[in-house]
Coordinates of C-alpha atoms in Angstrom, one line a residue:
M20 CA -9.1 -9.9 -4.2
S21 CA -9.5 -13.3 -2.9
V22 CA -8.4 -13.9 0.9
N23 CA -6.6 -16.7 -0.5
E24 CA -4.2 -14.6 -2.3
T25 CA -1.3 -13.5 -0.1
S26 CA -0.2 -9.7 0.3
T27 CA 3.3 -11.2 -0.9
D28 CA 1.7 -12.5 -4.3
R29 CA 0.1 -9.1 -4.7
Q30 CA 3.4 -7.2 -3.9
R31 CA 5.0 -9.1 -6.5
S32 CA 2.2 -8.3 -9.2
D33 CA 2.2 -4.8 -8.2
A34 CA 6.0 -4.3 -7.9
S35 CA 6.3 -2.4 -11.1
Q36 CA 4.3 0.5 -10.1
P37 CA 4.0 2.6 -6.9
A38 CA 1.6 1.4 -4.4
L39 CA 0.1 5.0 -3.5
V40 CA 0.6 8.3 -5.4
A41 CA -0.6 11.4 -3.9
T42 CA -0.6 14.4 -6.2
R43 CA -0.8 17.9 -4.8
L44 CA -3.3 17.3 -2.1
T45 CA -5.0 20.3 -0.7
K46 CA -7.2 20.6 2.5
R47 CA -8.4 23.7 4.2
Y48 CA -10.4 24.3 7.3
G49 CA -11.5 27.8 7.1
D50 CA -8.3 29.8 7.2
V51 CA -6.3 26.8 8.3
V52 CA -4.4 25.0 5.5
A53 CA -4.2 21.3 6.8
L54 CA -2.6 20.2 3.5
D55 CA -0.5 22.4 1.3
G56 CA -0.1 20.8 -2.1
V57 CA 1.2 17.4 -0.6
S58 CA 2.7 15.0 -3.1
L59 CA 4.5 11.8 -2.4
D60 CA 4.8 8.0 -3.8
I61 CA 4.5 5.2 -1.6
R62 CA 6.5 2.0 -2.8
S63 CA 4.9 -1.5 -2.8
G64 CA 5.9 -3.4 0.4
E65 CA 7.4 -0.5 2.2
I66 CA 6.6 1.1 5.5
M67 CA 6.2 4.7 5.1
T68 CA 6.0 7.1 8.3
L69 CA 4.3 10.3 8.4
L70 CA 6.1 12.1 11.2
G71 CA 5.5 15.5 12.6
P72 CA 4.2 17.8 15.5
S73 CA 0.7 18.2 16.4
G74 CA -1.1 20.2 13.6
S75 CA 1.5 19.3 10.9
G76 CA -1.1 17.7 8.7
K77 CA -0.1 14.1 9.1
T78 CA -3.4 12.8 10.4
T79 CA -5.4 14.9 7.8
L80 CA -3.3 13.2 5.1
L81 CA -4.0 9.7 6.5
K82 CA -7.8 10.4 6.6
A83 CA -7.7 11.7 3.0
I84 CA -5.9 8.3 2.1
A85 CA -8.4 6.4 4.0
G86 CA -11.3 8.3 2.3
F87 CA -12.5 9.8 5.9
E88 CA -11.7 13.4 4.8
D89 CA -12.5 14.7 1.5
V90 CA -9.7 17.0 -0.1
D91 CA -10.3 20.4 -1.7
A92 CA -7.9 19.8 -4.5
G93 CA -5.5 17.1 -5.8
K94 CA -5.5 13.3 -6.6
L95 CA -5.0 10.0 -4.9
S96 CA -4.4 6.6 -6.9
L97 CA -3.7 3.2 -5.3
F98 CA -1.9 0.8 -7.7
G99 CA -3.2 2.8 -10.6
R100 CA -6.8 3.2 -9.6
D101 CA -8.2 6.7 -9.0
I102 CA -9.6 6.5 -5.4
T103 CA -9.8 10.3 -4.7
D104 CA -13.6 10.3 -4.6
M105 CA -14.1 6.6 -3.9
D106 CA -16.3 5.5 -0.8
P107 CA -13.8 4.3 2.0
A108 CA -15.4 0.9 2.1
R109 CA -14.3 0.3 -1.7
R110 CA -10.6 1.5 -1.2
D111 CA -9.5 -1.9 -0.1
I112 CA -7.6 -0.3 3.0
G113 CA -7.0 -1.6 6.3
M114 CA -6.9 0.5 9.4
L115 CA -5.4 0.2 12.8
F116 CA -6.3 2.7 15.3
Q117 CA -4.9 4.0 18.6
S118 CA -8.0 3.2 20.5
Y119 CA -8.1 -0.6 19.0
A120 CA -11.9 -0.1 18.2
L121 CA -12.7 -3.6 19.1
F122 CA -16.3 -4.7 19.7
P123 CA -16.6 -5.5 23.4
H124 CA -19.5 -7.8 23.0
M125 CA -17.6 -9.9 20.5
T126 CA -15.1 -12.6 21.1
V127 CA -11.8 -12.2 19.7
A128 CA -12.5 -14.7 16.7
E129 CA -15.5 -12.7 16.0
N130 CA -13.6 -9.4 15.9
V131 CA -11.1 -10.6 13.8
G132 CA -13.6 -12.1 11.3
F133 CA -15.8 -9.3 11.1
P134 CA -14.4 -7.6 7.9
L135 CA -15.0 -11.1 6.1
R136 CA -18.5 -11.3 7.3
M137 CA -19.2 -8.0 6.0
R138 CA -17.8 -9.2 2.4
K139 CA -20.1 -12.2 2.8
V140 CA -17.3 -14.7 2.6
P141 CA -18.4 -18.3 3.5
K142 CA -18.0 -19.2 7.2
T143 CA -15.8 -22.1 6.6
Q144 CA -13.4 -19.9 5.0
I145 CA -13.7 -17.2 7.6
D146 CA -13.0 -19.6 10.4
A147 CA -9.9 -20.8 8.5
E148 CA -8.7 -17.2 7.9
V149 CA -9.4 -16.3 11.6
R150 CA -7.4 -19.3 12.7
K151 CA -4.4 -18.2 10.5
N152 CA -4.3 -14.7 11.4
L153 CA -4.5 -15.2 15.1
E154 CA -1.4 -17.5 14.7
L155 CA 0.1 -14.7 12.8
V156 CA -0.1 -12.5 15.8
E157 CA 0.7 -15.3 18.3
L158 CA -3.0 -15.4 19.8
G159 CA -4.1 -18.7 18.5
S160 CA -5.6 -19.9 21.9
H161 CA -7.5 -16.6 22.4
G162 CA -10.2 -16.8 20.0
D163 CA -12.9 -17.4 22.5
R164 CA -12.0 -14.7 24.8
L165 CA -13.5 -11.3 25.1
P166 CA -11.4 -8.0 24.4
S167 CA -11.9 -7.2 28.2
Q168 CA -10.1 -10.4 29.1
L169 CA -6.9 -9.4 27.1
S170 CA -4.2 -7.1 27.9
G171 CA -3.5 -3.9 26.0
G172 CA -0.9 -5.5 24.0
Q173 CA -3.2 -8.3 23.2
Q174 CA -6.0 -6.1 22.2
Q175 CA -3.5 -4.2 19.8
R176 CA -2.5 -7.6 18.2
V177 CA -6.2 -8.7 17.7
A178 CA -6.9 -5.3 16.0
L179 CA -3.8 -5.9 13.8
A180 CA -5.3 -9.4 12.9
R181 CA -8.6 -7.7 12.0
A182 CA -6.9 -5.0 9.8
I183 CA -4.9 -7.3 7.8
I184 CA -7.4 -10.5 7.5
F185 CA -8.8 -9.4 4.0
N186 CA -5.4 -8.8 2.6
P187 CA -5.8 -5.1 2.1
R188 CA -3.6 -3.3 -0.6
L189 CA -2.6 -0.9 2.0
L190 CA -2.6 -0.7 5.7
L191 CA -2.9 2.5 7.8
L192 CA -1.7 2.9 11.2
D193 CA -2.7 5.8 13.3
E194 CA -0.4 6.1 16.3
P195 CA -1.4 2.4 17.2
F196 CA 1.2 2.1 20.1
S197 CA 1.0 5.4 21.8
A198 CA -1.5 4.1 24.8
L199 CA 1.2 1.3 25.6
D200 CA 3.9 1.4 28.0
R201 CA 7.4 2.0 26.7
K202 CA 8.5 -1.9 27.0
L203 CA 5.3 -3.3 25.5
R204 CA 5.5 -0.3 22.7
E205 CA 9.0 -1.4 21.6
T206 CA 7.9 -5.2 21.6
M207 CA 5.1 -4.3 19.4
Q208 CA 7.1 -2.0 17.2
L209 CA 9.4 -5.1 16.3
E210 CA 6.5 -7.5 16.0
L211 CA 4.8 -5.2 13.5
R212 CA 7.9 -4.8 11.4
R213 CA 8.6 -8.6 11.4
L214 CA 4.9 -9.3 10.4
Q215 CA 5.0 -6.4 7.8
K216 CA 7.9 -7.8 6.1
R217 CA 6.7 -11.3 6.2
L218 CA 3.3 -10.4 4.5
G219 CA 4.8 -7.5 2.3
L220 CA 2.2 -5.2 3.5
T221 CA 2.6 -1.7 2.0
T222 CA 1.9 0.3 5.1
V223 CA 1.4 4.1 6.1
F224 CA 2.3 4.7 9.7
V225 CA 1.4 8.1 11.6
T226 CA 3.4 8.9 14.7
H227 CA 4.9 11.9 16.4
D228 CA 7.5 9.7 18.2
Q229 CA 10.8 10.2 16.3
E230 CA 12.4 7.1 17.6
E231 CA 9.4 5.0 16.7
A232 CA 9.8 6.4 13.3
L233 CA 13.4 5.5 12.9
V234 CA 13.0 1.9 14.2
L235 CA 10.0 1.1 11.9
S236 CA 10.3 2.9 8.7
D237 CA 11.9 2.3 5.4
R238 CA 11.3 6.0 4.7
I239 CA 9.9 9.0 6.8
A240 CA 8.0 11.9 5.5
V241 CA 8.6 14.9 7.9
M242 CA 5.6 17.1 7.9
N243 CA 5.2 20.6 9.0
G244 CA 2.6 23.1 8.3
G245 CA 0.6 21.0 5.9
R246 CA 3.8 20.4 3.7
I247 CA 6.5 17.7 3.4
E248 CA 9.8 19.1 4.6
Q249 CA 11.8 16.1 3.8
L250 CA 11.3 12.7 2.6
A251 CA 14.2 10.2 3.0
Q252 CA 15.4 7.0 4.6
P253 CA 15.9 7.2 8.5
H254 CA 19.7 7.4 8.2
D255 CA 19.6 10.2 5.6
L256 CA 17.1 12.1 7.5
Y257 CA 19.2 12.0 10.8
E258 CA 22.5 12.6 9.1
N259 CA 21.5 15.1 6.4
P260 CA 18.5 17.3 7.3
S261 CA 17.4 19.2 4.5
S262 CA 16.0 22.2 6.6
Y263 CA 16.5 23.8 9.9
F264 CA 13.1 22.4 11.1
V265 CA 14.0 18.8 10.3
A266 CA 17.4 19.5 11.9
S267 CA 15.6 20.6 15.3
F268 CA 12.8 18.0 15.2
I269 CA 14.7 14.8 14.3
G270 CA 16.8 13.9 17.4
Q271 CA 18.5 16.5 19.3
S272 CA 20.9 19.0 17.7
N273 CA 23.0 21.8 18.4
L274 CA 21.9 24.6 16.1
L275 CA 24.4 27.4 15.4
T276 CA 24.1 30.5 13.2
G277 CA 26.9 32.3 11.7
R278 CA 28.6 33.9 8.6
V279 CA 30.8 32.2 6.1
I280 CA 34.2 34.2 6.3
E281 CA 36.3 32.0 4.0
T282 CA 36.0 29.0 1.6
S283 CA 38.6 26.7 0.1
G284 CA 37.7 23.7 -1.9
D285 CA 35.1 21.8 0.0
I286 CA 35.9 23.8 3.3
A287 CA 33.9 26.4 4.7
H288 CA 35.3 28.6 7.6
V289 CA 32.2 30.0 9.7
Q290 CA 32.3 32.7 12.4
I291 CA 29.4 31.7 14.7
D292 CA 27.4 34.5 16.2
S293 CA 29.2 33.8 19.7
G294 CA 32.5 34.5 18.1
E295 CA 34.2 31.2 17.7
K296 CA 35.6 30.2 14.1
V297 CA 34.5 26.5 13.1
V298 CA 35.3 24.5 10.0
V299 CA 32.7 22.9 8.0
R300 CA 33.4 20.3 5.0
V301 CA 30.7 20.3 2.5
A302 CA 30.7 16.8 1.2
N303 CA 27.5 16.9 -0.8
G304 CA 25.7 20.2 -2.1
S305 CA 26.9 23.8 -2.8
M306 CA 29.0 25.6 -0.7
P307 CA 27.2 28.1 1.5
V308 CA 27.9 31.7 1.3
G309 CA 26.8 34.6 3.7
D310 CA 24.7 33.8 6.6
V311 CA 24.3 30.1 7.7
K312 CA 22.7 27.8 10.0
L313 CA 24.6 24.7 11.1
S314 CA 23.5 21.6 12.7
L315 CA 25.9 19.3 15.1
R316 CA 24.4 16.2 16.8
P317 CA 25.3 15.8 20.4
E318 CA 26.8 12.3 19.9
R319 CA 29.4 13.8 17.3
I320 CA 31.1 15.9 20.1
R321 CA 33.8 14.4 22.3
A322 CA 36.0 15.6 25.3
A323 CA 39.6 15.8 23.8
D324 CA 43.3 16.6 24.9
P325 CA 44.1 20.1 24.2
S326 CA 46.9 18.9 21.7
A327 CA 44.3 16.9 19.5
T328 CA 44.3 17.8 15.9
E329 CA 40.6 18.0 15.2
D330 CA 39.4 20.8 12.9
N331 CA 37.1 21.9 15.5
L332 CA 38.6 22.2 19.1
F333 CA 37.7 24.6 22.0
P334 CA 38.2 24.8 25.6
A335 CA 34.9 24.3 27.8
T336 CA 33.6 23.9 31.1
V337 CA 31.2 21.3 32.1
V338 CA 28.1 23.0 33.2
E339 CA 25.6 19.9 33.7
Q340 CA 25.8 16.2 33.6
I341 CA 22.7 13.8 33.0
Y342 CA 23.1 10.4 33.4
L343 CA 20.9 8.2 30.9
G344 CA 22.2 4.7 31.6
E345 CA 23.6 3.7 28.4
S346 CA 25.2 7.3 28.0
S347 CA 25.5 10.8 29.8
K348 CA 24.6 13.7 28.4
Y349 CA 26.7 17.0 29.1
R350 CA 26.1 20.6 28.7
V351 CA 29.3 22.4 28.2
R352 CA 30.0 26.1 28.1
L353 CA 32.7 27.6 25.6
Q354 CA 34.9 30.6 26.7
S355 CA 32.5 33.0 24.8
G356 CA 29.7 31.7 27.0
F357 CA 27.8 29.8 24.3
E358 CA 26.7 26.2 25.3
L359 CA 26.6 22.9 23.5
V360 CA 25.2 19.6 24.4
M361 CA 27.2 16.5 24.0
R362 CA 26.5 13.0 24.6
L363 CA 29.2 10.3 25.7
H364 CA 29.0 6.8 26.2
P365 CA 30.3 5.6 30.0
H366 CA 33.6 4.6 29.1
A367 CA 34.3 7.9 27.2
C368 CA 33.2 10.0 30.2
G369 CA 36.2 9.8 32.4
S370 CA 36.2 12.2 35.3
L371 CA 33.9 14.9 33.5
R372 CA 31.8 16.3 36.3
P373 CA 30.1 19.6 36.6
G374 CA 32.7 22.4 37.1
A375 CA 35.5 20.3 35.3
V376 CA 37.5 22.2 32.7
T377 CA 38.1 20.3 29.4
H378 CA 38.2 20.7 25.8
V379 CA 35.5 19.5 23.3
A380 CA 36.3 18.5 19.7
W381 CA 34.3 17.4 16.4
S382 CA 35.3 16.9 12.9
S383 CA 34.5 19.4 10.2
L384 CA 32.5 16.5 8.6
D385 CA 30.0 16.3 11.5
M386 CA 28.6 19.6 11.0
R387 CA 25.8 20.3 8.4
V388 CA 24.6 23.3 6.8
V389 CA 20.9 23.4 6.9
P390 CA 18.7 25.9 5.1

C-alpha cells in the first residue's frame, strides 16, 4: 500500500471482512502446549487485547501473528490473505515492543523514517511522512535529537511513530508500557487509544495488566493454558465471567462454592459451604443444579441496616480496613467464620472500623454462577 493512503481509507475498504482470522493455531515446545487450537477473529479498526498470566500463550500467539514463531498447525489470514507461512517482512504488520528497540546512533527522525528507507521510498516522501508522524505523536520539534536525549515516554512515542509510518494493516503491541511509571503509563494508554481511533488502526495488544486491558480494549481475549477462556467486551467480561478462572483473574472477586437446594423461576437458593443460604437470580443462561461456584464483586456488597430488605443480608464483623483513597476495602467475617471482601466509597463507609459489628447485603442479581 502507498504511504499516501491512510489507515482510515483502508479500514473503510476492508470493513466488510475481518482483519485477522486465526483458525485452530497449535504450538508445542516439547511437552508444553503453548497454543492449544486457538481460534479468533479480529475486526477491522478495533483494539483486541490478549490478556493472561505468564505462560498463558498470549506472547506466543502475538509472535505467531507477526511471523516470528512458526505454528505446528492452524492457519492465519490477514484481510483474506493467507500469511501462515509468509516471511514477517511481507506481512505488512507494525510492531511496538516493551524495549522500544530504537537505534541509539540514529536521530529521532532517522529512527522513524527507517521502515520507509527499507522500502526504498523516495527521500522527499520520507521526510514528509516523518514530519507528519512526529506531529501525530506530539514530537514535531524533536526530530534532530538522539533517543538518549529523550524521556521514556518520548522514546515510546518515537517507537510508535516508527511502527505506524508505513500504514501497516495490523499493529501489534507487546506490553509497550510496562517499563513506564504508573502516571506516564496511564497517559500513554489514553494517547494510544486516541491515536488508534483517529487512524483506524487494527491493533492487537498484549498485556498482563487487567486495568490496562479494560481501559484500552474494544474486546479482550482472556488466555489460560494456551486457550482462550473468554472473548468479550470489557464490560461483559467483568460483569459476566464465563469461567471460574476469568472470574478470579479479572478484577477481584469473592468466590464461593455451594449447592443448589431450591429453584423457582429464575431464582436459585444456594447453600454455600460455610452454611449461609444465598439467593441468586439467573438473568441469562440456564438454571444451575447441584454443586455450583459463585462470583461476587467487592463493590456489589454494601453495609446495610439490619432491617434492610435485600435478598442477601447477613450480620458481619469488620476484620480489616485498607484505605485506597477513592475507596476503602474491608474484610468482613460472617457469623459462620466465612470472610468476604467489600469495597466502599468514602461517603458510604460511615464509622466502619476493625471490630465494628454491622450487616452486609447484596442483590441476588449481583451474584454470578460461573462454570
